[in-house]
Amino acid sequence: MVLDKLGSSLKGTLQKIAKSMFVDEKLINELVKDIQRALLQSDVNVKLVFDLSKQIKERALKEETPPGLSKKEHLINIVYESLVTFLGGEGLRLDFKKKPVVLMLVGLFGNGKTTTAGKLAHYYQKRGRKVAMVQTDTWRPAAYTQLKTLGGQIKVPVYGDPKGKDPVKIWKDFAPQKGKFDLIIVDTAGRDALSNDLIKELNGINEAVRADTRLLVIGADVGQAAEKQARAFHDTCGVTGVIITKLDGTAKGGGALIACAVTEAPVIFVGVGEKIDAFEEFRPKGFVGRLLGMGDLEALLDKAREAISEEDAKDISKKLLKGDFNLIDLYEQMQAVRKMGPLSKVMEMVPGMGQLNIPKEMLNVQEGKLEKWKHIMGSMSKEELEDPDIMSVSRIDRVAKGSGIGASEVRDLLKQYKQSKKLMKMLKGGSPKSMEKMMKRMGGKVPGMGNVRIR
Ligand SMILES: Nc1nc2c(ncn2[C@@H]2O[C@H](COP(=O)(O)OP(=O)(O)OP(=O)(O)O)[C@@H](O)[C@H]2O)c(=O)[nH]1
Ligand SMILES: [Mg+2]
């Protein structure tokens, strides 16, 4: 995952705080050193690392502990806040009140601009926006076709001229149709290095397009060269946000973070694969929360929203959080979770789960189980589905016969339902300690997720 190494080192550091008796200068110094080491190992620029650690140290030594917080909590909070600010604070939201929003992607050759254009179009289209893409890259021979293919996959119109030579003209030919869309994504050409040529071309496009949002697309593998690139693009067109691509690879990703510092713009999305949906909104708060093991229910709900309809997601998540949900919800939730991707990824986003060492390979919902549940539930009455607590021995027998699936499977489903309900109540409480205790009590099984044992 994103900046994996950073995550595990920082977790270790925070455990150190949790275990120590007092918060004193010695501990703060140790903490700052640990954070420095973690960031440097993730390829973060040295100057950035020192600025950040200096800030943490100063705050930790000078600030009074606010009422209601323990010294340790306060220290963890300082680390949290500093890391969040470091990664761009609140992030960036497109303001669709002004229509259309025009978004331009810039970056060097092969960093992923065109791929990202498709991903962005997909992302916003899923959220109900009318999207168009414009290809102004007249350098790469197949640039128009590449974008056209992506647009075809997701049914988003693509404008451009495969034979055109003048990007500004391409934009001007499209411009009269702007009003039909909520969001227009403009792809631009790259070069293998920042040349005067590219800068001149981007200046021209930038002036014609007058994009509200100008995003620098930069690969996680760019490393320390990111600083120079970010500065040059920023000088040319005033970068307002950063997208880091290829975070699924082996690169540590920390190098690209300098782009945020140089442009004073936040990372707003990250690319985690070549496919059109291998794309995640990046929320510094959630990200740091996850790094520090606080979990991020928001991000989880966001994914759920994509996998199922928004209405359903709101409903189910509300029910889940209240711990009052029925069998249909459980089934839908399991289906949705499966759509969200590897369960191990989903688990990282649930508060507390990050700290339970669940073996990754076990986090697979069993396909066969879901199928059986479907049959069992098909034989249950509406009343029974909505209130599984009324399932008596005779009802279980009836359902078993009706579905042709054994009574023990029916009981298994009911058991999983009950345990999930309890688990969801606990998640709401959010304390990893109490969760762990509870899960041990349940025989080490995570309900609904196959027979997952806690190590
Ligand atoms: N693994 C991985 N590959 C990616 C990601 N984003 C883009 N790529 C790949 O990177 C390569 C280059 O992507 P493009 O979108 O063509 O890059 P570009 O910036 O438009 O390149 P130019 O048009 O030549 O400037 C392609 O093979 C993409 O599939 C990502 O998040 N992860
Ligand atoms: Mg391209």
Coordinates of N, CA and C in Angstrom, one line a residue, residues 164-339:
G164 N -4.7 17.0 -35.7 CA -4.4 18.4 -35.4 C -3.0 18.6 -34.9
K165 N -2.5 19.8 -35.1 CA -1.1 20.1 -34.7 C -1.1 21.2 -33.6
D166 N -2.2 21.9 -33.5 CA -2.3 23.0 -32.6 C -3.2 22.8 -31.4
P167 N -2.6 22.6 -30.2 CA -3.5 22.3 -29.1 C -4.5 23.4 -28.8
V168 N -4.1 24.7 -29.0 CA -5.0 25.8 -28.7 C -6.2 25.8 -29.6
K169 N -5.9 25.4 -30.9 CA -7.0 25.3 -31.8 C -8.0 24.2 -31.4
I170 N -7.4 23.1 -31.0 CA -8.3 22.0 -30.5 C -9.2 22.4 -29.4
W171 N -8.7 23.1 -28.5 CA -9.5 23.6 -27.4 C -10.5 24.6 -27.9
K172 N -10.1 25.5 -28.8 CA -11.1 26.5 -29.3 C -12.2 25.9 -30.1
D173 N -11.9 24.8 -30.8 CA -13.0 24.1 -31.5 C -14.0 23.4 -30.6
F174 N -13.4 23.0 -29.4 CA -14.3 22.3 -28.5 C -15.1 23.4 -27.7
A175 N -14.5 24.5 -27.3 CA -15.0 25.4 -26.3 C -16.5 25.8 -26.4
P176 N -17.1 25.9 -27.6 CA -18.5 26.3 -27.7 C -19.4 25.2 -27.0
Q177 N -18.9 24.0 -26.8 CA -19.8 23.0 -26.2 C -19.6 22.8 -24.7
K178 N -18.8 23.7 -24.2 CA -18.5 23.6 -22.7 C -19.7 23.5 -21.8
G179 N -20.7 24.3 -22.1 CA -21.8 24.4 -21.3 C -22.6 23.2 -21.1
K180 N -22.4 22.2 -21.9 CA -23.2 20.9 -21.8 C -22.7 20.0 -20.6
F181 N -21.5 20.4 -20.0 CA -20.9 19.5 -19.1 C -20.7 20.1 -17.7
D182 N -20.6 19.2 -16.7 CA -20.3 19.7 -15.3 C -18.8 19.8 -15.2
L183 N -18.1 18.9 -15.8 CA -16.6 18.8 -15.6 C -16.0 18.5 -17.0
I184 N -14.9 19.2 -17.3 CA -14.2 19.0 -18.5 C -12.7 18.7 -18.1
I185 N -12.2 17.6 -18.5 CA -10.9 17.2 -18.2 C -10.0 17.4 -19.4
V186 N -9.0 18.2 -19.3 CA -8.1 18.5 -20.4 C -6.8 17.7 -20.2
D187 N -6.5 16.8 -21.2 CA -5.2 16.1 -21.2 C -4.2 16.9 -22.0
T188 N -2.9 17.0 -21.5 CA -1.9 17.7 -22.3 C -0.8 16.8 -22.6
A189 N 0.1 17.3 -23.5 CA 1.3 16.5 -23.9 C 2.3 16.6 -22.9
G190 N 3.2 15.5 -22.8 CA 4.4 15.5 -22.0 C 5.6 15.7 -22.8
R191 N 6.7 15.7 -22.2 CA 8.0 15.6 -22.9 C 8.9 14.8 -22.0
D192 N 10.0 14.3 -22.5 CA 10.9 13.5 -21.6 C 11.6 14.3 -20.6
A193 N 11.7 15.6 -20.9 CA 12.3 16.5 -19.9 C 11.6 17.9 -20.0
L194 N 11.7 18.7 -19.0 CA 11.1 20.0 -19.1 C 11.9 20.9 -20.1
S195 N 11.3 21.1 -21.3 CA 12.0 21.9 -22.3 C 11.2 23.2 -22.4
N196 N 11.9 24.2 -23.0 CA 11.2 25.5 -23.3 C 10.0 25.3 -24.2
D197 N 10.1 24.3 -25.0 CA 9.0 23.9 -25.9 C 7.8 23.6 -25.2
L198 N 8.0 22.7 -24.2 CA 6.8 22.2 -23.4 C 6.2 23.4 -22.6
I199 N 7.1 24.2 -22.0 CA 6.7 25.3 -21.2 C 5.8 26.3 -22.1
K200 N 6.4 26.5 -23.3 CA 5.7 27.5 -24.2 C 4.3 26.9 -24.5
E201 N 4.3 25.6 -24.8 CA 3.0 25.0 -25.2 C 2.0 25.1 -24.1
L202 N 2.5 24.7 -22.9 CA 1.6 24.7 -21.7 C 1.0 26.1 -21.4
N203 N 1.9 27.1 -21.6 CA 1.5 28.5 -21.3 C 0.4 28.8 -22.3
G204 N 0.5 28.4 -23.5 CA -0.5 28.7 -24.5 C -1.8 28.0 -24.2
I205 N -1.8 26.7 -23.8 CA -3.0 26.0 -23.5 C -3.6 26.6 -22.2
N206 N -2.8 26.9 -21.3 CA -3.2 27.4 -20.0 C -4.0 28.7 -20.2
E207 N -3.5 29.6 -21.1 CA -4.1 30.8 -21.3 C -5.5 30.7 -22.0
A208 N -5.5 29.7 -22.9 CA -6.8 29.5 -23.7 C -7.8 28.8 -22.8
V209 N -7.4 27.8 -22.1 CA -8.3 27.0 -21.3 C -8.8 27.6 -20.0
R210 N -7.9 28.4 -19.4 CA -8.2 29.0 -18.1 C -8.8 28.0 -17.1
A211 N -8.1 26.9 -16.9 CA -8.6 25.8 -16.1 C -8.7 26.3 -14.6
D212 N -9.8 25.9 -13.9 CA -9.9 26.2 -12.5 C -8.9 25.4 -11.7
T213 N -8.7 24.2 -12.1 CA -7.9 23.3 -11.4 C -6.8 22.7 -12.3
R214 N -5.5 22.9 -11.8 CA -4.4 22.4 -12.6 C -3.6 21.4 -11.8
L215 N -3.7 20.2 -12.3 CA -3.1 19.1 -11.5 C -1.9 18.5 -12.1
L216 N -0.9 18.4 -11.2 CA 0.4 17.8 -11.6 C 0.3 16.3 -11.4
V217 N 0.6 15.6 -12.5 CA 0.5 14.1 -12.4 C 2.0 13.7 -12.3
I218 N 2.3 13.0 -11.2 CA 3.7 12.6 -11.0 C 3.8 11.2 -10.5
G219 N 4.7 10.4 -11.1 CA 4.8 9.0 -10.7 C 5.5 8.8 -9.3
A220 N 5.1 7.8 -8.6 CA 5.7 7.5 -7.3 C 7.2 7.2 -7.5
D221 N 7.5 6.8 -8.7 CA 8.9 6.3 -9.0 C 9.8 7.5 -9.4
V222 N 9.3 8.7 -9.4 CA 10.1 9.8 -9.8 C 11.2 10.2 -8.8
G223 N 10.9 10.0 -7.5 CA 12.0 10.2 -6.5 C 12.3 11.7 -6.4
Q224 N 13.6 11.9 -6.1 CA 14.0 13.2 -5.8 C 13.9 14.2 -6.9
A225 N 13.9 13.7 -8.2 CA 13.7 14.6 -9.3 C 12.4 15.4 -9.3
A226 N 11.5 14.9 -8.4 CA 10.1 15.5 -8.4 C 10.2 17.0 -8.0
E227 N 11.2 17.4 -7.2 CA 11.3 18.7 -6.8 C 11.4 19.7 -8.0
K228 N 12.4 19.4 -8.9 CA 12.6 20.2 -10.0 C 11.4 20.3 -10.9
Q229 N 10.8 19.1 -11.2 CA 9.7 19.0 -12.0 C 8.5 19.9 -11.5
A230 N 8.3 19.7 -10.2 CA 7.1 20.4 -9.6 C 7.3 21.9 -9.7
R231 N 8.5 22.3 -9.4 CA 8.8 23.8 -9.4 C 8.5 24.3 -10.8
A232 N 9.1 23.6 -11.9 CA 8.9 24.1 -13.2 C 7.5 24.2 -13.7
F233 N 6.7 23.1 -13.4 CA 5.3 23.1 -13.8 C 4.5 24.2 -13.0
H234 N 4.9 24.3 -11.7 CA 4.2 25.3 -10.9 C 4.5 26.7 -11.5
D235 N 5.7 27.0 -11.8 CA 6.0 28.3 -12.4 C 5.2 28.6 -13.7
T236 N 5.0 27.5 -14.5 CA 4.4 27.6 -15.8 C 2.9 27.8 -15.6
C237 N 2.2 27.0 -14.8 CA 0.8 27.2 -14.8 C 0.1 27.1 -13.4
G238 N 0.9 27.3 -12.4 CA 0.3 27.4 -11.0 C -0.5 26.2 -10.6
V239 N 0.3 25.2 -10.2 CA -0.4 23.9 -9.9 C -1.2 24.0 -8.6
T240 N -2.5 23.5 -8.7 CA -3.4 23.6 -7.5 C -3.6 22.3 -6.8
G241 N -3.1 21.2 -7.4 CA -3.2 19.9 -6.8 C -2.3 18.9 -7.4
V242 N -2.0 17.8 -6.7 CA -1.0 16.8 -7.1 C -1.7 15.4 -7.2
I243 N -1.4 14.7 -8.2 CA -1.9 13.3 -8.3 C -0.6 12.4 -8.3
I244 N -0.5 11.5 -7.4 CA 0.7 10.6 -7.4 C 0.2 9.3 -8.0
T245 N 0.9 8.9 -9.1 CA 0.5 7.6 -9.7 C 1.5 6.5 -9.4
K246 N 1.1 5.3 -9.8 CA 2.0 4.2 -9.7 C 2.4 3.8 -8.2
L247 N 1.5 4.1 -7.3 CA 1.8 3.8 -5.9 C 1.6 2.3 -5.7
D248 N 1.2 1.6 -6.7 CA 1.1 0.1 -6.6 C 2.4 -0.5 -6.8
G249 N 3.4 0.2 -7.3 CA 4.7 -0.4 -7.7 C 5.6 -0.5 -6.4
T250 N 6.9 -0.6 -6.7 CA 7.8 -0.9 -5.6 C 8.3 0.5 -5.0
A251 N 8.0 1.6 -5.8 CA 8.6 2.9 -5.3 C 8.0 3.2 -3.9
K252 N 8.8 3.9 -3.2 CA 8.4 4.3 -1.8 C 7.4 5.4 -1.8
G253 N 7.5 6.2 -2.8 CA 6.4 7.3 -3.0 C 6.7 8.6 -2.2
G254 N 7.7 8.5 -1.3 CA 7.9 9.7 -0.5 C 8.5 10.9 -1.3
G255 N 9.2 10.5 -2.4 CA 9.9 11.6 -3.2 C 8.8 12.5 -3.8
A256 N 7.7 11.9 -4.2 CA 6.7 12.7 -4.9 C 6.1 13.7 -3.9
L257 N 6.2 13.5 -2.6 CA 5.6 14.4 -1.7 C 6.2 15.8 -1.7
I258 N 7.5 15.9 -2.2 CA 8.1 17.2 -2.3 C 7.2 18.1 -3.2
A259 N 6.6 17.5 -4.2 CA 5.7 18.3 -5.1 C 4.7 19.1 -4.4
C260 N 4.2 18.5 -3.3 CA 3.2 19.3 -2.5 C 3.8 20.5 -1.8
A261 N 5.0 20.2 -1.3 CA 5.7 21.3 -0.6 C 6.1 22.4 -1.5
V262 N 6.6 22.1 -2.7 CA 7.0 23.1 -3.6 C 5.8 23.9 -4.2
T263 N 4.7 23.2 -4.5 CA 3.6 23.9 -5.1 C 2.6 24.4 -4.0
E264 N 2.8 24.0 -2.8 CA 1.8 24.3 -1.7 C 0.5 23.8 -2.1
A265 N 0.4 22.7 -2.8 CA -0.8 22.1 -3.2 C -0.9 20.7 -2.7
P266 N -2.1 20.2 -2.3 CA -2.3 18.9 -1.7 C -2.3 17.8 -2.7
V267 N -1.9 16.6 -2.3 CA -2.2 15.4 -3.1 C -3.7 15.1 -3.0
I268 N -4.3 15.0 -4.1 CA -5.8 14.8 -4.0 C -6.2 13.5 -4.5
F269 N -5.5 12.8 -5.4 CA -5.8 11.4 -5.7 C -4.5 10.7 -5.8
V270 N -4.6 9.3 -5.7 CA -3.4 8.5 -6.0 C -3.9 7.4 -6.9
G271 N -3.0 7.1 -7.9 CA -3.2 6.0 -8.8 C -2.5 4.7 -8.2
V272 N -3.3 3.6 -8.2 CA -2.7 2.4 -7.6 C -2.8 1.2 -8.6
G273 N -2.8 1.5 -9.9 CA -2.8 0.4 -10.8 C -3.2 0.9 -12.2
E274 N -3.1 0.1 -13.2 CA -3.3 0.5 -14.6 C -4.8 0.6 -14.9
K275 N -5.6 -0.1 -14.2 CA -7.1 -0.2 -14.5 C -7.7 1.2 -14.2
I276 N -8.9 1.4 -14.8 CA -9.6 2.6 -14.7 C -10.1 2.9 -13.3
D277 N -10.3 1.9 -12.5 CA -10.8 2.1 -11.1 C -9.7 1.9 -10.1
A278 N -8.5 1.8 -10.6 CA -7.4 1.7 -9.6 C -6.9 3.1 -9.2
F279 N -7.8 3.8 -8.5 CA -7.7 5.2 -8.2 C -8.4 5.5 -6.9
E280 N -7.7 6.2 -6.1 CA -8.3 6.5 -4.8 C -8.2 8.0 -4.4
E281 N -9.3 8.5 -3.9 CA -9.2 9.9 -3.4 C -8.2 9.9 -2.2
F282 N -7.4 10.9 -2.1 CA -6.4 10.9 -1.1 C -6.8 12.0 0.0
R283 N -7.2 11.5 1.2 CA -7.5 12.5 2.2 C -6.4 12.4 3.3
P284 N -5.6 13.5 3.4 CA -4.5 13.5 4.3 C -5.0 13.0 5.7
K285 N -6.1 13.5 6.2 CA -6.5 13.1 7.5 C -6.7 11.6 7.7
G286 N -7.5 11.1 6.7 CA -7.7 9.6 6.7 C -6.5 8.8 6.6
F287 N -5.6 9.3 5.7 CA -4.4 8.6 5.4 C -3.5 8.5 6.7
V288 N -3.3 9.7 7.3 CA -2.5 9.7 8.5 C -3.1 8.9 9.6
G289 N -4.4 9.1 9.7 CA -5.2 8.3 10.7 C -4.9 6.8 10.6
R290 N -4.9 6.4 9.3 CA -4.7 5.0 9.1 C -3.2 4.6 9.4
L291 N -2.3 5.5 9.0 CA -0.9 5.2 9.3 C -0.7 5.0 10.8
L292 N -1.4 5.9 11.6 CA -1.3 5.9 13.0 C -2.2 4.9 13.6
G293 N -2.9 4.1 12.8 CA -3.8 3.1 13.3 C -5.1 3.6 13.9
M294 N -5.5 4.8 13.5 CA -6.8 5.2 14.0 C -8.0 4.8 13.2
G295 N -7.7 4.3 12.0 CA -8.7 3.8 11.1 C -9.4 5.0 10.4
D296 N -10.2 4.7 9.4 CA -10.8 5.8 8.7 C -12.1 5.3 8.1
L297 N -13.1 5.4 8.9 CA -14.4 4.9 8.5 C -14.9 5.7 7.3
E298 N -14.6 7.0 7.2 CA -15.0 7.8 6.1 C -14.6 7.2 4.8
A299 N -13.3 6.8 4.7 CA -12.8 6.2 3.4 C -13.5 4.9 3.1
L300 N -13.8 4.2 4.1 CA -14.5 2.9 3.9 C -15.9 3.2 3.3
L301 N -16.6 4.1 3.9 CA -17.9 4.5 3.5 C -17.9 5.0 2.0
D302 N -16.8 5.7 1.7 CA -16.6 6.2 0.4 C -16.6 5.1 -0.6
K303 N -15.8 4.1 -0.3 CA -15.7 2.9 -1.2 C -17.0 2.2 -1.3
A304 N -17.7 2.1 -0.2 CA -19.0 1.4 -0.2 C -19.9 2.2 -1.1
R305 N -19.9 3.5 -1.1 CA -20.7 4.3 -1.9 C -20.5 4.0 -3.4
E306 N -19.3 3.7 -3.7 CA -19.0 3.4 -5.1 C -19.5 2.0 -5.5
A307 N -19.3 1.1 -4.6 CA -19.7 -0.3 -4.9 C -21.2 -0.5 -5.0
I308 N -21.9 0.2 -4.1 CA -23.3 0.2 -4.2 C -23.9 1.6 -4.4
S309 N -25.1 1.7 -4.5 CA -25.6 3.1 -4.8 C -25.5 3.9 -3.5
E310 N -25.5 5.2 -3.7 CA -25.3 6.1 -2.6 C -26.3 6.0 -1.5
E311 N -27.6 5.9 -1.9 CA -28.7 5.7 -1.0 C -28.5 4.5 -0.1
D312 N -28.2 3.3 -0.8 CA -28.0 2.1 -0.1 C -26.9 2.2 0.9
A313 N -25.8 2.9 0.4 CA -24.7 3.0 1.3 C -25.0 3.7 2.6
K314 N -25.7 4.8 2.4 CA -26.1 5.6 3.5 C -26.9 4.8 4.5
D315 N -27.8 4.1 4.0 CA -28.7 3.3 4.7 C -28.0 2.2 5.5
I316 N -27.2 1.5 4.8 CA -26.5 0.3 5.4 C -25.5 0.8 6.4
S317 N -24.8 1.9 6.0 CA -23.7 2.3 7.0 C -24.4 2.8 8.3
K318 N -25.5 3.5 8.1 CA -26.2 4.0 9.3 C -26.6 2.8 10.2
K319 N -27.2 1.8 9.5 CA -27.6 0.6 10.3 C -26.5 -0.1 10.9
L320 N -25.4 -0.2 10.1 CA -24.2 -0.9 10.7 C -23.7 -0.2 11.9
L321 N -23.7 1.1 11.8 CA -23.2 1.9 13.0 C -24.1 1.8 14.2
K322 N -25.4 1.7 13.9 CA -26.3 1.6 15.0 C -26.3 0.1 15.6
G323 N -25.8 -0.8 14.8 CA -25.8 -2.2 15.2 C -27.2 -2.8 15.0
D324 N -28.1 -2.1 14.4 CA -29.4 -2.7 14.1 C -29.6 -2.9 12.7
F325 N -29.2 -4.0 12.2 CA -29.4 -4.3 10.8 C -29.8 -5.8 10.7
N326 N -30.5 -6.1 9.6 CA -31.1 -7.4 9.5 C -30.3 -8.3 8.5
L327 N -30.8 -9.4 8.2 CA -30.1 -10.4 7.4 C -29.9 -9.9 6.0
I328 N -30.9 -9.2 5.4 CA -30.7 -8.7 4.1 C -29.6 -7.7 4.0
D329 N -29.5 -6.8 5.0 CA -28.4 -5.9 5.1 C -27.1 -6.6 5.2
L330 N -27.0 -7.6 6.0 CA -25.8 -8.3 6.1 C -25.3 -8.9 4.8
Y331 N -26.3 -9.5 4.1 CA -26.0 -10.1 2.8 C -25.5 -9.0 1.8
E332 N -26.2 -7.9 1.8 CA -25.9 -6.8 0.9 C -24.5 -6.2 1.2
Q333 N -24.3 -6.2 2.5 CA -23.0 -5.6 3.0 C -21.9 -6.5 2.5
M334 N -22.1 -7.8 2.7 CA -21.0 -8.8 2.3 C -20.7 -8.7 0.8
Q335 N -21.8 -8.5 0.0 CA -21.7 -8.4 -1.4 C -20.9 -7.1 -1.7
A336 N -21.3 -6.0 -1.1 CA -20.7 -4.7 -1.3 C -19.2 -4.8 -1.0
V337 N -18.9 -5.4 0.2 CA -17.5 -5.5 0.6 C -16.7 -6.3 -0.4
R338 N -17.3 -7.3 -1.0 CA -16.6 -8.1 -2.0 C -16.3 -7.2 -3.2
K339 N -17.3 -6.3 -3.6 CA -17.1 -5.5 -4.7 C -16.0 -4.4 -4.5

